[in-house]
C-alpha positions as a printed Julia matrix, in Angstrom:
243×3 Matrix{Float64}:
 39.54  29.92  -43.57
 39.52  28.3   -39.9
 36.6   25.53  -41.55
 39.44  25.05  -44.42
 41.99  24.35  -41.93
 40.61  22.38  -39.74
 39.33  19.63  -39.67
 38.95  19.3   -43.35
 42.85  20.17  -44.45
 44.27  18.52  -41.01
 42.22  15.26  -41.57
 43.99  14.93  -45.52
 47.62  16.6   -43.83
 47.68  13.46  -41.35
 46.42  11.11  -43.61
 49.04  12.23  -45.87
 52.08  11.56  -42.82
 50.43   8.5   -41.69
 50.68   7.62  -45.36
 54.23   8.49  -45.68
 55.59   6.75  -42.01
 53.78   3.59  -42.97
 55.66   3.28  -46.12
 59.03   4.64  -45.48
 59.83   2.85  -41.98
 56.44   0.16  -42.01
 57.37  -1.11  -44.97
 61.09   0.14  -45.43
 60.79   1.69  -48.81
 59.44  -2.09  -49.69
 57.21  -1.24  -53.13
 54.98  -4.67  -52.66
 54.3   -4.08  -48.82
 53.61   0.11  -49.73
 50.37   1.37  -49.63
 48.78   3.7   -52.82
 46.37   3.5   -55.88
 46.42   3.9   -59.82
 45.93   7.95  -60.06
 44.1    6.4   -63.1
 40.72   6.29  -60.54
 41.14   9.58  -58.74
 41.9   11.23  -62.8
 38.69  10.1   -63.1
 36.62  11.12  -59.63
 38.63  14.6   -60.84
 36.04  15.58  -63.72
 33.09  14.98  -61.26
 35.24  16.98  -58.95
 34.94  19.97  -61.39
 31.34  19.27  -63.1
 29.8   19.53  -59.18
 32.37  22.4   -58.26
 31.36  24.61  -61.22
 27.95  24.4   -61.3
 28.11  25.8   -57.07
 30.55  28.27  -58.26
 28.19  29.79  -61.15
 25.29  29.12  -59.09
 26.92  31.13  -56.27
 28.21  33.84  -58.74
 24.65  34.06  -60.43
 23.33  34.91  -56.68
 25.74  37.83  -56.14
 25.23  39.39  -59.57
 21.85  39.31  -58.24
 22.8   40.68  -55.78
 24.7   43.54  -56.69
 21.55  44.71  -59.18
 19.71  44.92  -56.29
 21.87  46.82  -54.37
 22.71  49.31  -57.28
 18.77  49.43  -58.15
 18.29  50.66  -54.36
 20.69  53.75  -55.07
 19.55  54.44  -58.36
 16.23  54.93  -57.14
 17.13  56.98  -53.99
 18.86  59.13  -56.08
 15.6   59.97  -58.34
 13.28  59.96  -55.06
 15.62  62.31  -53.3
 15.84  64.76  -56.61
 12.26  64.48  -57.87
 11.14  64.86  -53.89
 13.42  68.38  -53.82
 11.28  69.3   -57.08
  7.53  67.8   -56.46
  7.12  67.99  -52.23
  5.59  71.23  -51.72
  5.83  71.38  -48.16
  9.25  71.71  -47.03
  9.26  70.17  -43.43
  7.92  66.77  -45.42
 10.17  67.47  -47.7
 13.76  67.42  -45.38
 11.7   64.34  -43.59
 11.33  62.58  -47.15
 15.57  63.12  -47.74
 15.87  61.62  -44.63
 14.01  58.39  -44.52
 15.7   58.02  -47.93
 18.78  58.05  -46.35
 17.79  56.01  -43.28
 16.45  53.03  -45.88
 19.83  52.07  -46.58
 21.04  51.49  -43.09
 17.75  50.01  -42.77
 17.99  47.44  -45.58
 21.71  46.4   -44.85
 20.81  45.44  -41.23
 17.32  43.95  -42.65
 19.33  41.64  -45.21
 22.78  41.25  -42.81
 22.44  40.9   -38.87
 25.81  42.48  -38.57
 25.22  45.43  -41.32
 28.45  46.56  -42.37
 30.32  45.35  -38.91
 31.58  41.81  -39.71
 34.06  42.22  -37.61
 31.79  41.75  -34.42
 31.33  37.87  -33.06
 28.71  36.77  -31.44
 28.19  36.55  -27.79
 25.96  37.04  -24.86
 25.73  40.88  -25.64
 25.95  40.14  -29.54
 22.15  41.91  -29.73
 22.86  44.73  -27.9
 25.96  45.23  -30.07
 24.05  45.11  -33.42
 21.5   47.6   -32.25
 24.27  50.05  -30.61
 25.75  50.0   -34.2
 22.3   50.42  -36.02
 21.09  53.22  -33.18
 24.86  54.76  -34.1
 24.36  54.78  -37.94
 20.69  56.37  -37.77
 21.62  58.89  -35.39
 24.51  60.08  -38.06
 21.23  60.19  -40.48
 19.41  61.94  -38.08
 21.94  64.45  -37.12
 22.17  63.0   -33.46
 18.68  64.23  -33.12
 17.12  61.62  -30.65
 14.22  62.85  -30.29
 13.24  62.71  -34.05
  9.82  61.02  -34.23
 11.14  58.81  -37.13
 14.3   57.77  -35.64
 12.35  56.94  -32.52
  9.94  54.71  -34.95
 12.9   53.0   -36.64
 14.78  52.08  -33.49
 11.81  50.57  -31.98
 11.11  48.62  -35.2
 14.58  47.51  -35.37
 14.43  46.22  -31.56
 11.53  44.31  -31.84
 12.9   42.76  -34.97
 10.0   44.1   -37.41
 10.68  44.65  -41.29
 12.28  48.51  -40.8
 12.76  48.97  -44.93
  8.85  47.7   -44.99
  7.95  50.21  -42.47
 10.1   53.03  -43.79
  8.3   52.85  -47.24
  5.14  53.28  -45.47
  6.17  56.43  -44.08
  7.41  57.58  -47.91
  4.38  56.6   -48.62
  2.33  58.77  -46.51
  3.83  61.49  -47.18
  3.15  61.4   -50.74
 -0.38  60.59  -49.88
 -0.5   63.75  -48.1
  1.62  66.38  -50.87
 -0.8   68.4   -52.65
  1.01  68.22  -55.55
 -0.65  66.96  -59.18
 -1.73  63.29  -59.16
  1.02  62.77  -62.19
  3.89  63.73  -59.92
  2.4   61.78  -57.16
  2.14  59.0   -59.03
  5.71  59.4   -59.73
  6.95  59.06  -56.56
  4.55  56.66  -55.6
  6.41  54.48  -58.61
 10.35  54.69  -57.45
  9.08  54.04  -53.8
  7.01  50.78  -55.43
 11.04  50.24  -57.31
 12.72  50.25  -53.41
 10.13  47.76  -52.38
 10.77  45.45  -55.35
 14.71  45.84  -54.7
 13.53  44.86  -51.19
 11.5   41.75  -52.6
 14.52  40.87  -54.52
 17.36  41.03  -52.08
 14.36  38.8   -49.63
 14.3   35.87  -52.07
 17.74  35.71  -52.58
 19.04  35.54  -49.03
 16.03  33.4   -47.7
 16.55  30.93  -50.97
 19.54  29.3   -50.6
 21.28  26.79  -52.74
 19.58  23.21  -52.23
 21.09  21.67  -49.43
 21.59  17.8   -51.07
 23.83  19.43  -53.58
 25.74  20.96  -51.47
 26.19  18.31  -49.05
 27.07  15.93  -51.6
 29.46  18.02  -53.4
 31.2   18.65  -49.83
 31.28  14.85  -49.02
 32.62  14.08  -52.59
 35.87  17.06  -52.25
 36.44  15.15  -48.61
 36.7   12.16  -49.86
 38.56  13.24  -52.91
 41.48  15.31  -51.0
 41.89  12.59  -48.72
 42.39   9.88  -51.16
 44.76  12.53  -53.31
 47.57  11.34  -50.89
 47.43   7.29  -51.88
 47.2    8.58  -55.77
 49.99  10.56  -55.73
 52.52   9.16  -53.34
 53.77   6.59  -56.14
 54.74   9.38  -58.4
 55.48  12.18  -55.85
 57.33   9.59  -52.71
 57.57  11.01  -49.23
 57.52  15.1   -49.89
């Protein structure tokens, strides 16, 4: 909203007075001396307007509904992993550890995919860092049960500090602990398959935030909306006078 405001709507508001003074006590209300132009040219900058507009819109819409798969295939499968690990993890030591790393692979991911996690309301600053990982550290030890000296929250923190791919290295862990249950190779296999479905999610969510929308079209459609709005004011003054 503050990039709306200024400078792009306080460039077309002064435009818009300038506009007005010039014409009303320049000119004194003379039409020949008055500046504007035929709205017949800006009808017709209008349907580019919307052609270049739409496409960003579905284009941005297409990425969230993307998006939102991916999130909702992440909980789907923690769901079955935490269920079918209750039923297939013989031991039961790896088995609490395997609820928990589900649990911690959330937190993990939003932080992985959004600097900020869930906090948007924090700005950055000199200490912006050291904010994001006292929010992280906070939001693991809830997983954790404020147990800090939990060998996998240890690992996760670390991972998180030195900026390494925490979701990546959480599947690993999964992972190992499948490798070691002594359960059939079917049921193994199993779980081996929804953690291969949070890695995938994980692949997914990667491509869409590090692909973004081509810049060219994007700066063009921005330049073309400037110079739209602010010519809006010389199209419209002839029909709308000094509002």
């Amino acid at each position: 909203f503050q990039r709306l405001l200024f400078p792009d709507m306080f460039i077309t508001s002064l435009i818009a007075g300038g506009l007005t003074y010039y014409n009303e006590f320049v000119a004194l209300g003379d039409v020949a001396q008055q500046i504007s132009m035929n709205s017949q040219g800006i009808a017709a900058g209008t349907t580019a307007i919307a052609l270049l507009t739409g496409f960003r819109l579905n284009a941005s819409y297409g990425r969230y509904n993307e998006g939102r798969k991916m999130i909702g295939g992440v909980n789907t499968t923690s769901r079955d992993l935490a269920t079918n690990s209750l039923m297939w993890v013989s031991s039961e030591k790896e088995r609490d550890r395997m609820l928990l790393l589900i649990k911690a692979y959330s937190v993990a991911l939003t932080f992985y995919l959004n600097r900020k996690g869930n906090h948007n309301g924090m700005r950055c600053g000199p200490n912006f860092d050291e904010q994001v990982y006292a929010e992280y550290q906070a939001e693991m030890r809830d997983v954790f049960s404020n147990d800090d000296t939990n060998d996998d929250f240890v690992r996760v923190c670390i991972w998180f500090r030195n900026k390494d791919n925490v979701p990546l290295g959480i599947a690993s862990l999964m992972r190992g602990i499948i490798a070691r249950n002594d359960r059939q190779d079917a049921l193994n296999r199993e779980l081996e398959v929804q953690v291969q479905k949070l890695l995938a999610c994980l692949a997914g969510a990667e491509r869409i935030q590090k692909t973004p929308i081509p810049t060219c079209f994007t700066r063009h459609t921005s330049r073309l909306l400037f110079m739209w709005s602010n010519m809006m004011p010389f199209a419209i003054y002839p029909a709308c006078g000094p509002l």
